[in-house]
């Protein structure tokens, strides 16, 4: 039985390789919204490192990214401010946006 056999790591030590579709989605989000800020979410036992983009009205999107350094380079290329979620937490406007979405009729 191979229940306890380890699977080979395919993504290497730096996490998951960059996915061009994810980068295009993030870039499109930035280009079509105003006041976008980036937040780096650290890798956990469940998820890879992610970058969270939050627009001025609280609308947001999240995608996995290879590492915090890649996220910082991405934000720098698009002239976005970037923050660490562990230090600042999530912005209130994002929570407000989520609450408005829950109240919307289906």
mmCIF file of N, CA, C and O in Angstrom:
data_model
loop_
_atom_site.group_PDB
_atom_site.id
_atom_site.type_symbol
_atom_site.label_atom_id
_atom_site.label_comp_id
_atom_site.label_asym_id
_atom_site.label_seq_id
_atom_site.Cartn_x
_atom_site.Cartn_y
_atom_site.Cartn_z
ATOM 1 N N UNK A 1 0.830 -1.184 0.000
ATOM 2 C CA UNK A 1 0.000 0.000 0.000
ATOM 3 C C UNK A 1 0.869 1.239 0.000
ATOM 4 O O UNK A 1 1.881 1.287 0.666
ATOM 5 N N UNK A 2 0.416 2.214 -0.705
ATOM 6 C CA UNK A 2 1.191 3.445 -0.840
ATOM 7 C C UNK A 2 0.551 4.603 -0.093
ATOM 8 O O UNK A 2 0.725 5.749 -0.447
ATOM 9 N N UNK A 3 -0.177 4.325 0.965
ATOM 10 C CA UNK A 3 -0.874 5.389 1.679
ATOM 11 C C UNK A 3 0.076 6.401 2.292
ATOM 12 O O UNK A 3 -0.202 7.580 2.339
ATOM 13 N N UNK A 4 1.181 5.927 2.810
ATOM 14 C CA UNK A 4 2.078 6.806 3.543
ATOM 15 C C UNK A 4 3.309 7.197 2.745
ATOM 16 O O UNK A 4 4.226 7.798 3.277
ATOM 17 N N UNK A 5 3.317 6.849 1.503
ATOM 18 C CA UNK A 5 4.442 7.207 0.655
ATOM 19 C C UNK A 5 4.393 8.695 0.353
ATOM 20 O O UNK A 5 3.339 9.248 0.039
ATOM 21 N N UNK A 6 5.505 9.348 0.444
ATOM 22 C CA UNK A 6 5.548 10.786 0.168
ATOM 23 C C UNK A 6 5.472 11.044 -1.330
ATOM 24 O O UNK A 6 6.078 10.338 -2.127
ATOM 25 N N UNK A 7 4.756 12.086 -1.659
ATOM 26 C CA UNK A 7 4.701 12.503 -3.057
ATOM 27 C C UNK A 7 5.892 13.419 -3.326
ATOM 28 O O UNK A 7 6.259 14.219 -2.466
ATOM 29 N N UNK A 8 6.458 13.360 -4.509
ATOM 30 C CA UNK A 8 7.558 14.278 -4.810
ATOM 31 C C UNK A 8 7.040 15.707 -4.910
ATOM 32 O O UNK A 8 5.942 15.955 -5.403
ATOM 33 N N UNK A 9 7.830 16.623 -4.401
ATOM 34 C CA UNK A 9 7.453 18.033 -4.483
ATOM 35 C C UNK A 9 7.653 18.508 -5.905
ATOM 36 O O UNK A 9 8.727 18.360 -6.473
ATOM 37 N N UNK A 10 6.629 19.095 -6.471
ATOM 38 C CA UNK A 10 6.731 19.544 -7.856
ATOM 39 C C UNK A 10 6.999 21.033 -7.942
ATOM 40 O O UNK A 10 7.417 21.534 -8.964
ATOM 41 N N UNK A 11 6.743 21.761 -6.868
ATOM 42 C CA UNK A 11 6.859 23.213 -6.958
ATOM 43 C C UNK A 11 8.193 23.739 -6.462
ATOM 44 O O UNK A 11 8.486 24.906 -6.619
ATOM 45 N N UNK A 12 9.019 22.922 -5.829
ATOM 46 C CA UNK A 12 10.310 23.369 -5.352
ATOM 47 C C UNK A 12 10.207 24.162 -4.072
ATOM 48 O O UNK A 12 9.121 24.368 -3.533
ATOM 49 N N UNK A 13 11.322 24.633 -3.570
ATOM 50 C CA UNK A 13 11.324 25.313 -2.282
ATOM 51 C C UNK A 13 10.679 26.681 -2.310
ATOM 52 O O UNK A 13 10.254 27.187 -1.296
ATOM 53 N N UNK A 14 10.577 27.308 -3.454
ATOM 54 C CA UNK A 14 10.017 28.648 -3.541
ATOM 55 C C UNK A 14 8.512 28.671 -3.655
ATOM 56 O O UNK A 14 7.920 29.717 -3.840
ATOM 57 N N UNK A 15 7.865 27.525 -3.553
ATOM 58 C CA UNK A 15 6.418 27.492 -3.683
ATOM 59 C C UNK A 15 6.010 27.160 -5.096
ATOM 60 O O UNK A 15 6.777 26.657 -5.900
ATOM 61 N N UNK A 16 4.800 27.480 -5.399
ATOM 62 C CA UNK A 16 4.207 27.179 -6.695
ATOM 63 C C UNK A 16 4.811 28.069 -7.777
ATOM 64 O O UNK A 16 5.006 29.265 -7.564
ATOM 65 N N UNK A 17 5.110 27.523 -8.954
ATOM 66 C CA UNK A 17 5.641 28.361 -10.023
ATOM 67 C C UNK A 17 4.622 29.413 -10.459
ATOM 68 O O UNK A 17 3.420 29.244 -10.278
ATOM 69 N N UNK A 18 5.128 30.488 -11.022
ATOM 70 C CA UNK A 18 4.247 31.562 -11.473
ATOM 71 C C UNK A 18 3.290 31.071 -12.549
ATOM 72 O O UNK A 18 3.680 30.365 -13.463
ATOM 73 N N UNK A 19 2.059 31.444 -12.414
ATOM 74 C CA UNK A 19 1.039 31.104 -13.390
ATOM 75 C C UNK A 19 0.693 32.390 -14.142
ATOM 76 O O UNK A 19 0.222 33.352 -13.545
ATOM 77 N N UNK A 20 0.937 32.398 -15.430
ATOM 78 C CA UNK A 20 0.709 33.597 -16.238
ATOM 79 C C UNK A 20 -0.742 34.048 -16.195
ATOM 80 O O UNK A 20 -1.028 35.242 -16.169
ATOM 81 N N UNK A 21 -1.678 33.124 -16.149
ATOM 82 C CA UNK A 21 -3.095 33.493 -16.088
ATOM 83 C C UNK A 21 -3.411 34.240 -14.791
ATOM 84 O O UNK A 21 -4.186 35.200 -14.798
ATOM 85 N N UNK A 22 -2.805 33.812 -13.689
ATOM 86 C CA UNK A 22 -3.012 34.513 -12.419
ATOM 87 C C UNK A 22 -2.452 35.925 -12.476
ATOM 88 O O UNK A 22 -3.091 36.880 -12.027
ATOM 89 N N UNK A 23 -1.254 36.083 -13.030
ATOM 90 C CA UNK A 23 -0.665 37.420 -13.147
ATOM 91 C C UNK A 23 -1.494 38.313 -14.053
ATOM 92 O O UNK A 23 -1.668 39.503 -13.774
ATOM 93 N N UNK A 24 -2.028 37.765 -15.133
ATOM 94 C CA UNK A 24 -2.880 38.549 -16.030
ATOM 95 C C UNK A 24 -4.162 38.982 -15.324
ATOM 96 O O UNK A 24 -4.618 40.109 -15.497
ATOM 97 N N UNK A 25 -4.737 38.092 -14.524
ATOM 98 C CA UNK A 25 -5.948 38.434 -13.763
ATOM 99 C C UNK A 25 -5.654 39.585 -12.803
ATOM 100 O O UNK A 25 -6.422 40.550 -12.720
ATOM 101 N N UNK A 26 -4.548 39.492 -12.080
ATOM 102 C CA UNK A 26 -4.188 40.542 -11.128
ATOM 103 C C UNK A 26 -3.925 41.865 -11.840
ATOM 104 O O UNK A 26 -4.377 42.921 -11.397
ATOM 105 N N UNK A 27 -3.213 41.805 -12.952
ATOM 106 C CA UNK A 27 -2.917 43.018 -13.720
ATOM 107 C C UNK A 27 -4.203 43.651 -14.240
ATOM 108 O O UNK A 27 -4.382 44.870 -14.176
ATOM 109 N N UNK A 28 -5.118 42.839 -14.741
ATOM 110 C CA UNK A 28 -6.396 43.354 -15.242
ATOM 111 C C UNK A 28 -7.204 43.990 -14.118
ATOM 112 O O UNK A 28 -7.849 45.024 -14.312
ATOM 113 N N UNK A 29 -7.174 43.402 -12.936
ATOM 114 C CA UNK A 29 -7.880 43.965 -11.789
ATOM 115 C C UNK A 29 -7.340 45.359 -11.483
ATOM 116 O O UNK A 29 -8.100 46.300 -11.263
ATOM 117 N N UNK A 30 -6.022 45.495 -11.492
ATOM 118 C CA UNK A 30 -5.399 46.795 -11.198
ATOM 119 C C UNK A 30 -5.763 47.829 -12.261
ATOM 120 O O UNK A 30 -6.073 48.977 -11.945
ATOM 121 N N UNK A 31 -5.764 47.425 -13.519
ATOM 122 C CA UNK A 31 -6.025 48.368 -14.617
ATOM 123 C C UNK A 31 -7.485 48.816 -14.683
ATOM 124 O O UNK A 31 -7.772 49.880 -15.224
ATOM 125 N N UNK A 32 -8.390 48.024 -14.150
ATOM 126 C CA UNK A 32 -9.815 48.355 -14.282
ATOM 127 C C UNK A 32 -10.430 48.912 -12.999
ATOM 128 O O UNK A 32 -11.634 49.145 -12.959
ATOM 129 N N UNK A 33 -9.630 49.114 -11.974
ATOM 130 C CA UNK A 33 -10.121 49.681 -10.715
ATOM 131 C C UNK A 33 -9.190 50.777 -10.230
ATOM 132 O O UNK A 33 -8.050 50.837 -10.646
ATOM 133 N N UNK A 34 -9.710 51.623 -9.348
ATOM 134 C CA UNK A 34 -8.892 52.714 -8.824
ATOM 135 C C UNK A 34 -8.552 52.462 -7.366
ATOM 136 O O UNK A 34 -9.249 51.742 -6.657
ATOM 137 N N UNK A 35 -7.453 53.069 -6.941
ATOM 138 C CA UNK A 35 -7.053 52.997 -5.546
ATOM 139 C C UNK A 35 -6.711 51.607 -5.061
ATOM 140 O O UNK A 35 -6.952 51.278 -3.903
ATOM 141 N N UNK A 36 -6.099 50.798 -5.910
ATOM 142 C CA UNK A 36 -5.795 49.411 -5.543
ATOM 143 C C UNK A 36 -4.541 49.356 -4.682
ATOM 144 O O UNK A 36 -3.545 50.022 -4.963
ATOM 145 N N UNK A 37 -4.624 48.554 -3.616
ATOM 146 C CA UNK A 37 -3.484 48.274 -2.753
ATOM 147 C C UNK A 37 -3.282 46.768 -2.711
ATOM 148 O O UNK A 37 -4.233 45.999 -2.838
ATOM 149 N N UNK A 38 -2.031 46.355 -2.523
ATOM 150 C CA UNK A 38 -1.692 44.931 -2.477
ATOM 151 C C UNK A 38 -1.360 44.533 -1.042
ATOM 152 O O UNK A 38 -0.762 45.310 -0.295
ATOM 153 N N UNK A 39 -1.749 43.316 -0.689
ATOM 154 C CA UNK A 39 -1.453 42.752 0.620
ATOM 155 C C UNK A 39 -0.885 41.356 0.424
ATOM 156 O O UNK A 39 -1.489 40.540 -0.275
ATOM 157 N N UNK A 40 0.247 41.074 1.035
ATOM 158 C CA UNK A 40 0.859 39.750 0.955
ATOM 159 C C UNK A 40 0.345 38.910 2.119
ATOM 160 O O UNK A 40 0.420 39.327 3.271
ATOM 161 N N UNK A 41 -0.191 37.740 1.781
ATOM 162 C CA UNK A 41 -0.645 36.798 2.795
ATOM 163 C C UNK A 41 0.371 35.659 2.857
ATOM 164 O O UNK A 41 0.701 35.073 1.832
ATOM 165 N N UNK A 42 0.876 35.343 4.039
ATOM 166 C CA UNK A 42 1.940 34.344 4.149
ATOM 167 C C UNK A 42 1.461 32.929 3.847
ATOM 168 O O UNK A 42 0.270 32.630 3.928
ATOM 169 N N UNK A 43 2.411 32.102 3.527
ATOM 170 C CA UNK A 43 2.135 30.690 3.297
ATOM 171 C C UNK A 43 1.713 30.053 4.619
ATOM 172 O O UNK A 43 2.249 30.359 5.677
ATOM 173 N N UNK A 44 0.739 29.174 4.542
ATOM 174 C CA UNK A 44 0.285 28.433 5.719
ATOM 175 C C UNK A 44 0.381 26.941 5.407
ATOM 176 O O UNK A 44 0.786 26.549 4.308
ATOM 177 N N UNK A 45 -0.043 26.128 6.337
ATOM 178 C CA UNK A 45 -0.038 24.686 6.081
ATOM 179 C C UNK A 45 -1.089 24.290 5.057
ATOM 180 O O UNK A 45 -1.012 23.219 4.476
ATOM 181 N N UNK A 46 -2.051 25.170 4.825
ATOM 182 C CA UNK A 46 -3.146 24.869 3.909
ATOM 183 C C UNK A 46 -2.983 25.556 2.559
ATOM 184 O O UNK A 46 -3.330 24.991 1.529
ATOM 185 N N UNK A 47 -2.466 26.789 2.541
ATOM 186 C CA UNK A 47 -2.383 27.554 1.294
ATOM 187 C C UNK A 47 -0.966 28.040 1.034
ATOM 188 O O UNK A 47 -0.160 28.197 1.953
ATOM 189 N N UNK A 48 -0.701 28.285 -0.224
ATOM 190 C CA UNK A 48 0.561 28.886 -0.629
ATOM 191 C C UNK A 48 0.532 30.377 -0.310
ATOM 192 O O UNK A 48 -0.495 30.912 0.094
ATOM 193 N N UNK A 49 1.621 31.070 -0.544
ATOM 194 C CA UNK A 49 1.658 32.517 -0.412
ATOM 195 C C UNK A 49 0.687 33.116 -1.422
ATOM 196 O O UNK A 49 0.619 32.673 -2.570
ATOM 197 N N UNK A 50 -0.077 34.108 -0.993
ATOM 198 C CA UNK A 50 -1.025 34.757 -1.894
ATOM 199 C C UNK A 50 -0.838 36.261 -1.855
ATOM 200 O O UNK A 50 -0.287 36.807 -0.896
ATOM 201 N N UNK A 51 -1.291 36.894 -2.914
ATOM 202 C CA UNK A 51 -1.341 38.354 -2.945
ATOM 203 C C UNK A 51 -2.814 38.723 -3.072
ATOM 204 O O UNK A 51 -3.556 38.142 -3.858
ATOM 205 N N UNK A 52 -3.220 39.659 -2.235
ATOM 206 C CA UNK A 52 -4.599 40.128 -2.189
ATOM 207 C C UNK A 52 -4.604 41.564 -2.691
ATOM 208 O O UNK A 52 -3.832 42.392 -2.213
ATOM 209 N N UNK A 53 -5.436 41.854 -3.680
ATOM 210 C CA UNK A 53 -5.585 43.219 -4.190
ATOM 211 C C UNK A 53 -6.933 43.751 -3.744
ATOM 212 O O UNK A 53 -7.950 43.080 -3.909
ATOM 213 N N UNK A 54 -6.928 44.959 -3.171
ATOM 214 C CA UNK A 54 -8.156 45.574 -2.678
ATOM 215 C C UNK A 54 -8.304 46.942 -3.330
ATOM 216 O O UNK A 54 -7.406 47.785 -3.240
ATOM 217 N N UNK A 55 -9.448 47.167 -3.995
ATOM 218 C CA UNK A 55 -9.728 48.444 -4.655
ATOM 219 C C UNK A 55 -10.269 49.451 -3.644
ATOM 220 O O UNK A 55 -10.551 49.115 -2.492
ATOM 221 N N UNK A 56 -10.467 50.691 -4.091
ATOM 222 C CA UNK A 56 -10.911 51.772 -3.199
ATOM 223 C C UNK A 56 -12.275 51.494 -2.563
ATOM 224 O O UNK A 56 -12.549 51.916 -1.456
ATOM 225 N N UNK A 57 -13.135 50.759 -3.263
ATOM 226 C CA UNK A 57 -14.481 50.486 -2.740
ATOM 227 C C UNK A 57 -14.549 49.190 -1.932
ATOM 228 O O UNK A 57 -15.611 48.827 -1.438
ATOM 229 N N UNK A 58 -13.416 48.509 -1.793
ATOM 230 C CA UNK A 58 -13.383 47.273 -1.023
ATOM 231 C C UNK A 58 -13.449 46.010 -1.850
ATOM 232 O O UNK A 58 -13.257 44.912 -1.330
ATOM 233 N N UNK A 59 -13.740 46.151 -3.146
ATOM 234 C CA UNK A 59 -13.739 44.973 -4.011
ATOM 235 C C UNK A 59 -12.347 44.369 -3.985
ATOM 236 O O UNK A 59 -11.353 45.086 -3.982
ATOM 237 N N UNK A 60 -12.255 43.043 -3.996
ATOM 238 C CA UNK A 60 -10.949 42.423 -3.848
ATOM 239 C C UNK A 60 -10.844 41.162 -4.686
ATOM 240 O O UNK A 60 -11.829 40.588 -5.130
ATOM 241 N N UNK A 61 -9.597 40.755 -4.883
ATOM 242 C CA UNK A 61 -9.291 39.497 -5.547
ATOM 243 C C UNK A 61 -8.020 38.952 -4.929
ATOM 244 O O UNK A 61 -7.185 39.705 -4.435
ATOM 245 N N UNK A 62 -7.882 37.641 -4.974
ATOM 246 C CA UNK A 62 -6.725 36.976 -4.365
ATOM 247 C C UNK A 62 -6.237 35.894 -5.325
ATOM 248 O O UNK A 62 -7.032 35.167 -5.913
ATOM 249 N N UNK A 63 -4.926 35.787 -5.452
ATOM 250 C CA UNK A 63 -4.330 34.727 -6.261
ATOM 251 C C UNK A 63 -3.059 34.238 -5.582
ATOM 252 O O UNK A 63 -2.357 34.987 -4.911
ATOM 253 N N UNK A 64 -2.774 32.964 -5.801
ATOM 254 C CA UNK A 64 -1.521 32.411 -5.296
ATOM 255 C C UNK A 64 -0.362 33.000 -6.077
ATOM 256 O O UNK A 64 -0.492 33.324 -7.255
ATOM 257 N N UNK A 65 0.753 33.130 -5.384
ATOM 258 C CA UNK A 65 1.950 33.680 -6.018
ATOM 259 C C UNK A 65 3.149 32.924 -5.474
ATOM 260 O O UNK A 65 3.080 32.316 -4.404
ATOM 261 N N UNK A 66 4.239 32.955 -6.190
ATOM 262 C CA UNK A 66 5.392 32.121 -5.856
ATOM 263 C C UNK A 66 6.000 32.438 -4.497
ATOM 264 O O UNK A 66 6.320 31.534 -3.742
ATOM 265 N N UNK A 67 6.154 33.721 -4.177
ATOM 266 C CA UNK A 67 6.793 34.094 -2.918
ATOM 267 C C UNK A 67 6.458 35.546 -2.591
ATOM 268 O O UNK A 67 6.012 36.301 -3.458
ATOM 269 N N UNK A 68 6.706 35.980 -1.356
ATOM 270 C CA UNK A 68 6.498 37.392 -1.018
ATOM 271 C C UNK A 68 7.366 38.330 -1.865
ATOM 272 O O UNK A 68 6.936 39.426 -2.223
ATOM 273 N N UNK A 69 8.558 37.892 -2.211
ATOM 274 C CA UNK A 69 9.436 38.719 -3.045
ATOM 275 C C UNK A 69 8.844 38.941 -4.429
ATOM 276 O O UNK A 69 8.909 40.047 -4.974
ATOM 277 N N UNK A 70 8.254 37.902 -4.999
ATOM 278 C CA UNK A 70 7.610 38.023 -6.312
ATOM 279 C C UNK A 70 6.418 38.968 -6.211
ATOM 280 O O UNK A 70 6.183 39.797 -7.093
ATOM 281 N N UNK A 71 5.676 38.876 -5.125
ATOM 282 C CA UNK A 71 4.532 39.773 -4.923
ATOM 283 C C UNK A 71 4.998 41.223 -4.834
ATOM 284 O O UNK A 71 4.376 42.119 -5.406
ATOM 285 N N UNK A 72 6.099 41.460 -4.132
ATOM 286 C CA UNK A 72 6.625 42.828 -4.016
ATOM 287 C C UNK A 72 7.098 43.363 -5.367
ATOM 288 O O UNK A 72 6.862 44.515 -5.698
ATOM 289 N N UNK A 73 7.751 42.511 -6.144
ATOM 290 C CA UNK A 73 8.182 42.940 -7.487
ATOM 291 C C UNK A 73 6.985 43.251 -8.374
ATOM 292 O O UNK A 73 6.994 44.236 -9.121
ATOM 293 N N UNK A 74 5.963 42.418 -8.297
ATOM 294 C CA UNK A 74 4.735 42.635 -9.074
ATOM 295 C C UNK A 74 4.117 43.986 -8.710
ATOM 296 O O UNK A 74 3.761 44.777 -9.574
ATOM 297 N N UNK A 75 3.995 44.255 -7.414
ATOM 298 C CA UNK A 75 3.409 45.520 -6.962
ATOM 299 C C UNK A 75 4.269 46.700 -7.381
ATOM 300 O O UNK A 75 3.744 47.743 -7.792
ATOM 301 N N UNK A 76 5.563 46.550 -7.310
ATOM 302 C CA UNK A 76 6.461 47.642 -7.704
ATOM 303 C C UNK A 76 6.323 47.945 -9.197
ATOM 304 O O UNK A 76 6.292 49.107 -9.594
ATOM 305 N N UNK A 77 6.205 46.925 -10.019
ATOM 306 C CA UNK A 77 6.053 47.121 -11.461
ATOM 307 C C UNK A 77 4.782 47.894 -11.790
ATOM 308 O O UNK A 77 4.749 48.654 -12.752
ATOM 309 N N UNK A 78 3.734 47.705 -10.994
ATOM 310 C CA UNK A 78 2.461 48.380 -11.241
ATOM 311 C C UNK A 78 2.272 49.611 -10.360
ATOM 312 O O UNK A 78 1.185 50.190 -10.324
ATOM 313 N N UNK A 79 3.320 49.997 -9.640
ATOM 314 C CA UNK A 79 3.300 51.176 -8.750
ATOM 315 C C UNK A 79 2.194 51.086 -7.707
ATOM 316 O O UNK A 79 1.468 52.048 -7.455
ATOM 317 N N UNK A 80 2.071 49.899 -7.102
ATOM 318 C CA UNK A 80 1.068 49.677 -6.061
ATOM 319 C C UNK A 80 1.734 49.706 -4.691
ATOM 320 O O UNK A 80 2.814 49.159 -4.521
ATOM 321 N N UNK A 81 1.064 50.294 -3.705
ATOM 322 C CA UNK A 81 1.563 50.116 -2.343
ATOM 323 C C UNK A 81 1.321 48.666 -1.919
ATOM 324 O O UNK A 81 0.299 48.076 -2.288
ATOM 325 N N UNK A 82 2.264 48.099 -1.203
ATOM 326 C CA UNK A 82 2.118 46.707 -0.780
ATOM 327 C C UNK A 82 2.373 46.606 0.716
ATOM 328 O O UNK A 82 3.270 47.252 1.248
ATOM 329 N N UNK A 83 1.542 45.817 1.375
ATOM 330 C CA UNK A 83 1.593 45.680 2.823
ATOM 331 C C UNK A 83 1.612 44.204 3.203
ATOM 332 O O UNK A 83 1.178 43.356 2.430
ATOM 333 N N UNK A 84 2.059 43.935 4.399
ATOM 334 C CA UNK A 84 2.053 42.588 4.945
ATOM 335 C C UNK A 84 0.812 42.434 5.821
ATOM 336 O O UNK A 84 0.625 43.185 6.775
ATOM 337 N N UNK A 85 -0.035 41.472 5.495
ATOM 338 C CA UNK A 85 -1.278 41.255 6.228
ATOM 339 C C UNK A 85 -0.999 40.931 7.694
ATOM 340 O O UNK A 85 -1.761 41.312 8.575
ATOM 341 N N UNK A 86 0.108 40.253 7.976
ATOM 342 C CA UNK A 86 0.419 39.908 9.369
ATOM 343 C C UNK A 86 0.665 41.150 10.214
ATOM 344 O O UNK A 86 0.414 41.150 11.409
ATOM 345 N N UNK A 87 1.139 42.222 9.584
ATOM 346 C CA UNK A 87 1.435 43.449 10.327
ATOM 347 C C UNK A 87 0.249 44.398 10.393
ATOM 348 O O UNK A 87 0.009 45.030 11.412
ATOM 349 N N UNK A 88 -0.484 44.531 9.285
ATOM 350 C CA UNK A 88 -1.563 45.514 9.213
ATOM 351 C C UNK A 88 -2.962 44.932 9.310
ATOM 352 O O UNK A 88 -3.906 45.646 9.625
ATOM 353 N N UNK A 89 -3.117 43.672 9.010
ATOM 354 C CA UNK A 89 -4.453 43.091 8.952
ATOM 355 C C UNK A 89 -5.134 43.454 7.640
ATOM 356 O O UNK A 89 -4.537 44.060 6.752
ATOM 357 N N UNK A 90 -6.405 43.093 7.545
ATOM 358 C CA UNK A 90 -7.170 43.372 6.335
ATOM 359 C C UNK A 90 -7.830 44.744 6.460
ATOM 360 O O UNK A 90 -8.267 45.128 7.540
ATOM 361 N N UNK A 91 -7.936 45.472 5.344
ATOM 362 C CA UNK A 91 -8.540 46.809 5.413
ATOM 363 C C UNK A 91 -10.037 46.744 5.713
ATOM 364 O O UNK A 91 -10.737 45.824 5.274
ATOM 365 N N UNK A 92 -10.507 47.727 6.446
ATOM 366 C CA UNK A 92 -11.920 47.787 6.820
ATOM 367 C C UNK A 92 -12.822 47.854 5.591
ATOM 368 O O UNK A 92 -13.900 47.264 5.571
ATOM 369 N N UNK A 93 -12.382 48.542 4.542
ATOM 370 C CA UNK A 93 -13.231 48.676 3.351
ATOM 371 C C UNK A 93 -13.491 47.314 2.706
ATOM 372 O O UNK A 93 -14.544 47.096 2.118
ATOM 373 N N UNK A 94 -12.567 46.372 2.861
ATOM 374 C CA UNK A 94 -12.782 45.023 2.342
ATOM 375 C C UNK A 94 -13.857 44.310 3.158
ATOM 376 O O UNK A 94 -14.738 43.654 2.595
ATOM 377 N N UNK A 95 -13.810 44.459 4.456
ATOM 378 C CA UNK A 95 -14.835 43.851 5.310
ATOM 379 C C UNK A 95 -16.206 44.459 5.026
ATOM 380 O O UNK A 95 -17.211 43.752 4.985
ATOM 381 N N UNK A 96 -16.239 45.770 4.829
ATOM 382 C CA UNK A 96 -17.503 46.442 4.509
ATOM 383 C C UNK A 96 -18.062 45.948 3.173
ATOM 384 O O UNK A 96 -19.266 45.739 3.030
ATOM 385 N N UNK A 97 -17.189 45.774 2.191
ATOM 386 C CA UNK A 97 -17.593 45.272 0.877
ATOM 387 C C UNK A 97 -18.193 43.876 1.014
ATOM 388 O O UNK A 97 -19.254 43.576 0.447
ATOM 389 N N UNK A 98 -17.541 43.002 1.801
ATOM 390 C CA UNK A 98 -18.046 41.649 1.998
ATOM 391 C C UNK A 98 -19.415 41.674 2.672
ATOM 392 O O UNK A 98 -20.314 40.900 2.319
ATOM 393 N N UNK A 99 -19.584 42.566 3.639
ATOM 394 C CA UNK A 99 -20.876 42.677 4.325
ATOM 395 C C UNK A 99 -21.967 43.155 3.360
ATOM 396 O O UNK A 99 -23.087 42.655 3.390
ATOM 397 N N UNK A 100 -21.635 44.109 2.480
ATOM 398 C CA UNK A 100 -22.610 44.579 1.489
ATOM 399 C C UNK A 100 -22.990 43.455 0.535
ATOM 400 O O UNK A 100 -24.163 43.326 0.156
ATOM 401 N N UNK A 101 -22.029 42.635 0.147
ATOM 402 C CA UNK A 101 -22.311 41.538 -0.774
ATOM 403 C C UNK A 101 -23.234 40.495 -0.131
ATOM 404 O O UNK A 101 -24.087 39.928 -0.788
ATOM 405 N N UNK A 102 -23.061 40.258 1.171
ATOM 406 C CA UNK A 102 -23.923 39.298 1.872
ATOM 407 C C UNK A 102 -25.353 39.795 1.975
ATOM 408 O O UNK A 102 -26.302 39.018 1.976
ATOM 409 N N UNK A 103 -25.527 41.118 2.097
ATOM 410 C CA UNK A 103 -26.878 41.698 2.228
ATOM 411 C C UNK A 103 -27.604 41.791 0.897
ATOM 412 O O UNK A 103 -28.812 41.970 0.867
ATOM 413 N N UNK A 104 -26.869 41.710 -0.220
ATOM 414 C CA UNK A 104 -27.507 41.806 -1.533
ATOM 415 C C UNK A 104 -28.469 40.661 -1.770
ATOM 416 O O UNK A 104 -28.171 39.512 -1.444
ATOM 417 N N UNK A 105 -29.639 40.973 -2.356
ATOM 418 C CA UNK A 105 -30.569 39.873 -2.671
ATOM 419 C C UNK A 105 -29.986 38.994 -3.777
ATOM 420 O O UNK A 105 -29.321 39.477 -4.678
ATOM 421 N N UNK A 106 -30.286 37.745 -3.695
ATOM 422 C CA UNK A 106 -29.758 36.774 -4.672
ATOM 423 C C UNK A 106 -30.471 36.878 -5.937
ATOM 424 O O UNK A 106 -30.725 37.175 -6.847
#
